[in-house]
């Protein structure tokens, strides 16, 4: 009798789901028959935002490492806590006085962890010195990096991800996302290839042992002596066509300041590059120039490109909202703001989860699909910033990290979602419009994954089913 009752109950639930039009049975079948899931795990949850009700859930309360869909948590928290009009600022100031073109004092650059400070910004910063009438500096050139502590990587980050550009060293003073771009071009057969590096700087050195059009020289290698924490760019092997690579640099604050000094000298400004120092700027400084970066630019790159540096910048700026101090911030201050927002705004207890960075790079992070979904739903219900968040997400078959996924059918240009990939984890979280016009939010986290392409295929199939909901 009991067995008959359970069978009847499941039958009624199934009939209701199909009557409502949602392909829950097809999702069950996909999960149960997937050979990919025989050796891996999945957590999945779907919500109808139009009808304000949960449609489907499978292991959605279990904990998983999120990978880069943690940027959803970071972005929504930042939009709410910092506001969509927030700015990242890098300031130029001096102490002392300027007479007859000579600064009798120190020249300061105050870092505000702007992850999008690029070459053109360095040019404007250098020009601002000249526009201030400074032709020579008798004091020191000082970088103020007091906003953060001296820990240049997030807790739980993999040490052997360096020198890849997706994991730069962190600092309040960042230039070119803490990376250099290297282009190697062949010249005359048997001669050394031409090497071009941007940004131009005297911070790094180049060891060029490459050979043009000589296969016997071996495979081309472009690297940095990262095991020694060095900044020697090493190029070797055969170059038979233009090749390029981007790598991070060690000690981004020094990269910033030394390149700044280099640019000033190119403008004919005499500065003591041998006495670059790092200390907190005094309150009585004279402000010369401020480089301002809108939050939207940082947020968009964090989501579209899954840029870890931009996500970490958002995360670290949350620490400024902690109400205790604005200097020497560690990840704990930002973590406290995230946890407080999770409890008070999202309605979930942070005691049940662990978030230690803003990008999802750390292997110490643990969230559940239902938690991430709650952030997606929170964003949807806050029209003051939802458009900025939604527009920042990658679009299937069109741009960002979904550019080459779901390029046809009902998911094409329909799925707006954040991707996530680290070793063993592949995830997807965002929105899809169903055939009946309802907007759905969803979260899929695949874990214990050996081949990410199989996880992406599974996720794309789920999105296809959701888009057919009528």
PDB file of N, CA, C and O in Angstrom, residues 182-229:
ATOM      1  N   UNK A 182      54.058  39.896 -24.987  1.00  0.00           N
ATOM      2  CA  UNK A 182      55.301  39.638 -25.719  1.00  0.00           C
ATOM      3  C   UNK A 182      54.974  39.149 -27.123  1.00  0.00           C
ATOM      4  O   UNK A 182      54.188  38.214 -27.295  1.00  0.00           O
ATOM      5  N   UNK A 183      55.562  39.777 -28.120  1.00  0.00           N
ATOM      6  CA  UNK A 183      55.408  39.355 -29.510  1.00  0.00           C
ATOM      7  C   UNK A 183      56.785  39.026 -30.077  1.00  0.00           C
ATOM      8  O   UNK A 183      57.711  39.844 -29.968  1.00  0.00           O
ATOM      9  N   UNK A 184      56.915  37.850 -30.657  1.00  0.00           N
ATOM     10  CA  UNK A 184      58.177  37.401 -31.251  1.00  0.00           C
ATOM     11  C   UNK A 184      57.955  37.237 -32.750  1.00  0.00           C
ATOM     12  O   UNK A 184      57.043  36.521 -33.175  1.00  0.00           O
ATOM     13  N   UNK A 185      58.806  37.873 -33.560  1.00  0.00           N
ATOM     14  CA  UNK A 185      58.660  37.856 -35.007  1.00  0.00           C
ATOM     15  C   UNK A 185      59.959  37.417 -35.662  1.00  0.00           C
ATOM     16  O   UNK A 185      61.034  37.927 -35.314  1.00  0.00           O
ATOM     17  N   UNK A 186      59.910  36.462 -36.624  1.00  0.00           N
ATOM     18  CA  UNK A 186      61.134  36.019 -37.277  1.00  0.00           C
ATOM     19  C   UNK A 186      61.757  37.118 -38.130  1.00  0.00           C
ATOM     20  O   UNK A 186      61.060  37.983 -38.666  1.00  0.00           O
ATOM     21  N   UNK A 187      63.069  37.050 -38.251  1.00  0.00           N
ATOM     22  CA  UNK A 187      63.792  38.012 -39.097  1.00  0.00           C
ATOM     23  C   UNK A 187      64.446  37.229 -40.241  1.00  0.00           C
ATOM     24  O   UNK A 187      63.784  36.485 -40.925  1.00  0.00           O
ATOM     25  N   UNK A 188      65.746  37.375 -40.415  1.00  0.00           N
ATOM     26  CA  UNK A 188      66.480  36.630 -41.440  1.00  0.00           C
ATOM     27  C   UNK A 188      66.777  35.227 -40.934  1.00  0.00           C
ATOM     28  O   UNK A 188      67.079  35.028 -39.750  1.00  0.00           O
ATOM     29  N   UNK A 189      66.680  34.235 -41.806  1.00  0.00           N
ATOM     30  CA  UNK A 189      66.925  32.848 -41.421  1.00  0.00           C
ATOM     31  C   UNK A 189      68.276  32.709 -40.726  1.00  0.00           C
ATOM     32  O   UNK A 189      69.310  33.167 -41.229  1.00  0.00           O
ATOM     33  N   UNK A 190      68.213  32.088 -39.535  1.00  0.00           N
ATOM     34  CA  UNK A 190      69.424  31.872 -38.749  1.00  0.00           C
ATOM     35  C   UNK A 190      69.727  32.985 -37.774  1.00  0.00           C
ATOM     36  O   UNK A 190      70.556  32.818 -36.866  1.00  0.00           O
ATOM     37  N   UNK A 191      69.071  34.153 -37.951  1.00  0.00           N
ATOM     38  CA  UNK A 191      69.302  35.283 -37.035  1.00  0.00           C
ATOM     39  C   UNK A 191      68.329  35.239 -35.862  1.00  0.00           C
ATOM     40  O   UNK A 191      67.309  34.550 -35.889  1.00  0.00           O
ATOM     41  N   UNK A 192      68.647  36.010 -34.851  1.00  0.00           N
ATOM     42  CA  UNK A 192      67.768  36.132 -33.684  1.00  0.00           C
ATOM     43  C   UNK A 192      66.455  36.798 -34.090  1.00  0.00           C
ATOM     44  O   UNK A 192      66.451  37.744 -34.891  1.00  0.00           O
ATOM     45  N   UNK A 193      65.352  36.293 -33.575  1.00  0.00           N
ATOM     46  CA  UNK A 193      64.039  36.880 -33.865  1.00  0.00           C
ATOM     47  C   UNK A 193      63.891  38.213 -33.134  1.00  0.00           C
ATOM     48  O   UNK A 193      64.591  38.502 -32.153  1.00  0.00           O
ATOM     49  N   UNK A 194      62.969  39.024 -33.626  1.00  0.00           N
ATOM     50  CA  UNK A 194      62.682  40.315 -32.994  1.00  0.00           C
ATOM     51  C   UNK A 194      61.666  40.115 -31.874  1.00  0.00           C
ATOM     52  O   UNK A 194      60.673  39.403 -32.041  1.00  0.00           O
ATOM     53  N   UNK A 195      61.939  40.736 -30.734  1.00  0.00           N
ATOM     54  CA  UNK A 195      61.070  40.625 -29.565  1.00  0.00           C
ATOM     55  C   UNK A 195      60.548  42.010 -29.191  1.00  0.00           C
ATOM     56  O   UNK A 195      61.330  42.940 -28.991  1.00  0.00           O
ATOM     57  N   UNK A 196      59.228  42.131 -29.116  1.00  0.00           N
ATOM     58  CA  UNK A 196      58.603  43.383 -28.685  1.00  0.00           C
ATOM     59  C   UNK A 196      57.768  43.117 -27.443  1.00  0.00           C
ATOM     60  O   UNK A 196      57.001  42.147 -27.403  1.00  0.00           O
ATOM     61  N   UNK A 197      57.931  43.974 -26.435  1.00  0.00           N
ATOM     62  CA  UNK A 197      57.211  43.801 -25.174  1.00  0.00           C
ATOM     63  C   UNK A 197      56.505  45.100 -24.821  1.00  0.00           C
ATOM     64  O   UNK A 197      57.085  46.182 -24.897  1.00  0.00           O
ATOM     65  N   UNK A 198      55.243  44.981 -24.473  1.00  0.00           N
ATOM     66  CA  UNK A 198      54.478  46.138 -23.992  1.00  0.00           C
ATOM     67  C   UNK A 198      53.824  45.777 -22.656  1.00  0.00           C
ATOM     68  O   UNK A 198      53.443  44.609 -22.459  1.00  0.00           O
ATOM     69  N   UNK A 199      53.761  46.738 -21.737  1.00  0.00           N
ATOM     70  CA  UNK A 199      54.199  48.124 -21.858  1.00  0.00           C
ATOM     71  C   UNK A 199      55.724  48.249 -21.913  1.00  0.00           C
ATOM     72  O   UNK A 199      56.437  47.415 -21.355  1.00  0.00           O
ATOM     73  N   UNK A 200      56.183  49.287 -22.584  1.00  0.00           N
ATOM     74  CA  UNK A 200      57.616  49.565 -22.626  1.00  0.00           C
ATOM     75  C   UNK A 200      58.077  50.012 -21.250  1.00  0.00           C
ATOM     76  O   UNK A 200      57.471  50.882 -20.630  1.00  0.00           O
ATOM     77  N   UNK A 201      59.151  49.402 -20.770  1.00  0.00           N
ATOM     78  CA  UNK A 201      59.625  49.693 -19.418  1.00  0.00           C
ATOM     79  C   UNK A 201      61.045  49.175 -19.264  1.00  0.00           C
ATOM     80  O   UNK A 201      61.485  48.298 -20.032  1.00  0.00           O
ATOM     81  N   UNK A 202      61.752  49.713 -18.282  1.00  0.00           N
ATOM     82  CA  UNK A 202      63.069  49.169 -17.942  1.00  0.00           C
ATOM     83  C   UNK A 202      62.972  48.274 -16.706  1.00  0.00           C
ATOM     84  O   UNK A 202      63.982  47.931 -16.098  1.00  0.00           O
ATOM     85  N   UNK A 203      61.746  47.874 -16.358  1.00  0.00           N
ATOM     86  CA  UNK A 203      61.534  47.030 -15.173  1.00  0.00           C
ATOM     87  C   UNK A 203      61.977  45.592 -15.418  1.00  0.00           C
ATOM     88  O   UNK A 203      62.516  44.939 -14.535  1.00  0.00           O
ATOM     89  N   UNK A 204      61.753  45.092 -16.611  1.00  0.00           N
ATOM     90  CA  UNK A 204      62.079  43.711 -16.933  1.00  0.00           C
ATOM     91  C   UNK A 204      63.321  43.660 -17.827  1.00  0.00           C
ATOM     92  O   UNK A 204      63.721  44.653 -18.435  1.00  0.00           O
ATOM     93  N   UNK A 205      63.932  42.480 -17.890  1.00  0.00           N
ATOM     94  CA  UNK A 205      65.051  42.230 -18.782  1.00  0.00           C
ATOM     95  C   UNK A 205      64.646  41.150 -19.781  1.00  0.00           C
ATOM     96  O   UNK A 205      63.717  40.386 -19.543  1.00  0.00           O
ATOM     97  N   UNK A 206      65.369  41.087 -20.897  1.00  0.00           N
ATOM     98  CA  UNK A 206      65.060  40.118 -21.945  1.00  0.00           C
ATOM     99  C   UNK A 206      66.300  39.291 -22.266  1.00  0.00           C
ATOM    100  O   UNK A 206      67.385  39.840 -22.494  1.00  0.00           O
ATOM    101  N   UNK A 207      66.138  37.978 -22.246  1.00  0.00           N
ATOM    102  CA  UNK A 207      67.169  37.058 -22.725  1.00  0.00           C
ATOM    103  C   UNK A 207      66.626  36.390 -23.984  1.00  0.00           C
ATOM    104  O   UNK A 207      65.777  35.507 -23.919  1.00  0.00           O
ATOM    105  N   UNK A 208      67.135  36.849 -25.121  1.00  0.00           N
ATOM    106  CA  UNK A 208      66.606  36.383 -26.411  1.00  0.00           C
ATOM    107  C   UNK A 208      67.580  35.382 -27.033  1.00  0.00           C
ATOM    108  O   UNK A 208      68.619  35.759 -27.573  1.00  0.00           O
ATOM    109  N   UNK A 209      67.237  34.100 -26.955  1.00  0.00           N
ATOM    110  CA  UNK A 209      68.062  33.040 -27.553  1.00  0.00           C
ATOM    111  C   UNK A 209      67.307  32.361 -28.701  1.00  0.00           C
ATOM    112  O   UNK A 209      67.588  31.214 -29.060  1.00  0.00           O
ATOM    113  N   UNK A 210      66.351  33.055 -29.270  1.00  0.00           N
ATOM    114  CA  UNK A 210      65.554  32.499 -30.356  1.00  0.00           C
ATOM    115  C   UNK A 210      66.336  32.500 -31.669  1.00  0.00           C
ATOM    116  O   UNK A 210      67.315  33.240 -31.825  1.00  0.00           O
ATOM    117  N   UNK A 211      65.891  31.689 -32.609  1.00  0.00           N
ATOM    118  CA  UNK A 211      66.512  31.597 -33.930  1.00  0.00           C
ATOM    119  C   UNK A 211      65.391  31.592 -34.973  1.00  0.00           C
ATOM    120  O   UNK A 211      64.405  30.872 -34.846  1.00  0.00           O
ATOM    121  N   UNK A 212      65.562  32.382 -36.027  1.00  0.00           N
ATOM    122  CA  UNK A 212      64.541  32.482 -37.072  1.00  0.00           C
ATOM    123  C   UNK A 212      64.674  31.339 -38.082  1.00  0.00           C
ATOM    124  O   UNK A 212      65.782  31.061 -38.580  1.00  0.00           O
ATOM    125  N   UNK A 213      63.563  30.672 -38.353  1.00  0.00           N
ATOM    126  CA  UNK A 213      63.453  29.653 -39.400  1.00  0.00           C
ATOM    127  C   UNK A 213      64.505  28.542 -39.274  1.00  0.00           C
ATOM    128  O   UNK A 213      65.072  28.088 -40.277  1.00  0.00           O
ATOM    129  N   UNK A 214      64.750  28.089 -38.052  1.00  0.00           N
ATOM    130  CA  UNK A 214      65.692  26.993 -37.826  1.00  0.00           C
ATOM    131  C   UNK A 214      65.027  25.950 -36.934  1.00  0.00           C
ATOM    132  O   UNK A 214      65.124  26.008 -35.702  1.00  0.00           O
ATOM    133  N   UNK A 215      64.328  24.958 -37.509  1.00  0.00           N
ATOM    134  CA  UNK A 215      63.622  23.950 -36.712  1.00  0.00           C
ATOM    135  C   UNK A 215      64.525  23.217 -35.727  1.00  0.00           C
ATOM    136  O   UNK A 215      64.068  22.758 -34.684  1.00  0.00           O
ATOM    137  N   UNK A 216      65.816  23.115 -36.049  1.00  0.00           N
ATOM    138  CA  UNK A 216      66.735  22.426 -35.150  1.00  0.00           C
ATOM    139  C   UNK A 216      66.890  23.144 -33.810  1.00  0.00           C
ATOM    140  O   UNK A 216      67.349  22.547 -32.828  1.00  0.00           O
ATOM    141  N   UNK A 217      66.474  24.411 -33.753  1.00  0.00           N
ATOM    142  CA  UNK A 217      66.579  25.174 -32.502  1.00  0.00           C
ATOM    143  C   UNK A 217      65.546  24.735 -31.478  1.00  0.00           C
ATOM    144  O   UNK A 217      65.609  25.128 -30.311  1.00  0.00           O
ATOM    145  N   UNK A 218      64.585  23.914 -31.928  1.00  0.00           N
ATOM    146  CA  UNK A 218      63.579  23.397 -30.996  1.00  0.00           C
ATOM    147  C   UNK A 218      62.332  24.262 -30.939  1.00  0.00           C
ATOM    148  O   UNK A 218      62.217  25.297 -31.597  1.00  0.00           O
ATOM    149  N   UNK A 219      61.391  23.819 -30.129  1.00  0.00           N
ATOM    150  CA  UNK A 219      60.107  24.491 -29.994  1.00  0.00           C
ATOM    151  C   UNK A 219      60.263  25.859 -29.342  1.00  0.00           C
ATOM    152  O   UNK A 219      61.038  26.022 -28.395  1.00  0.00           O
ATOM    153  N   UNK A 220      59.510  26.828 -29.837  1.00  0.00           N
ATOM    154  CA  UNK A 220      59.571  28.178 -29.281  1.00  0.00           C
ATOM    155  C   UNK A 220      59.067  28.195 -27.842  1.00  0.00           C
ATOM    156  O   UNK A 220      58.031  27.623 -27.522  1.00  0.00           O
ATOM    157  N   UNK A 221      59.803  28.852 -26.972  1.00  0.00           N
ATOM    158  CA  UNK A 221      59.416  29.006 -25.568  1.00  0.00           C
ATOM    159  C   UNK A 221      59.488  30.479 -25.191  1.00  0.00           C
ATOM    160  O   UNK A 221      60.494  31.150 -25.450  1.00  0.00           O
ATOM    161  N   UNK A 222      58.396  30.979 -24.624  1.00  0.00           N
ATOM    162  CA  UNK A 222      58.345  32.350 -24.099  1.00  0.00           C
ATOM    163  C   UNK A 222      57.945  32.247 -22.639  1.00  0.00           C
ATOM    164  O   UNK A 222      56.839  31.811 -22.319  1.00  0.00           O
ATOM    165  N   UNK A 223      58.829  32.622 -21.738  1.00  0.00           N
ATOM    166  CA  UNK A 223      58.565  32.411 -20.320  1.00  0.00           C
ATOM    167  C   UNK A 223      59.242  33.479 -19.475  1.00  0.00           C
ATOM    168  O   UNK A 223      59.909  34.385 -19.991  1.00  0.00           O
ATOM    169  N   UNK A 224      59.055  33.357 -18.181  1.00  0.00           N
ATOM    170  CA  UNK A 224      59.691  34.244 -17.199  1.00  0.00           C
ATOM    171  C   UNK A 224      60.300  33.362 -16.121  1.00  0.00           C
ATOM    172  O   UNK A 224      59.794  32.279 -15.818  1.00  0.00           O
ATOM    173  N   UNK A 225      61.415  33.787 -15.533  1.00  0.00           N
ATOM    174  CA  UNK A 225      62.052  32.984 -14.483  1.00  0.00           C
ATOM    175  C   UNK A 225      61.257  33.092 -13.183  1.00  0.00           C
ATOM    176  O   UNK A 225      61.722  33.588 -12.166  1.00  0.00           O
ATOM    177  N   UNK A 226      60.038  32.568 -13.232  1.00  0.00           N
ATOM    178  CA  UNK A 226      59.080  32.760 -12.150  1.00  0.00           C
ATOM    179  C   UNK A 226      59.433  31.975 -10.885  1.00  0.00           C
ATOM    180  O   UNK A 226      59.077  32.392  -9.775  1.00  0.00           O
ATOM    181  N   UNK A 227      60.141  30.864 -11.036  1.00  0.00           N
ATOM    182  CA  UNK A 227      60.528  30.106  -9.841  1.00  0.00           C
ATOM    183  C   UNK A 227      61.503  30.900  -8.966  1.00  0.00           C
ATOM    184  O   UNK A 227      61.592  30.660  -7.757  1.00  0.00           O
ATOM    185  N   UNK A 228      62.212  31.832  -9.566  1.00  0.00           N
ATOM    186  CA  UNK A 228      63.143  32.688  -8.826  1.00  0.00           C
ATOM    187  C   UNK A 228      62.519  34.027  -8.464  1.00  0.00           C
ATOM    188  O   UNK A 228      63.225  34.927  -7.988  1.00  0.00           O
ATOM    189  N   UNK A 229      61.205  34.172  -8.709  1.00  0.00           N
ATOM    190  CA  UNK A 229      60.539  35.467  -8.520  1.00  0.00           C
ATOM    191  C   UNK A 229      61.261  36.567  -9.295  1.00  0.00           C
ATOM    192  O   UNK A 229      61.419  37.693  -8.829  1.00  0.00           O
TER     193      UNK A 229
END
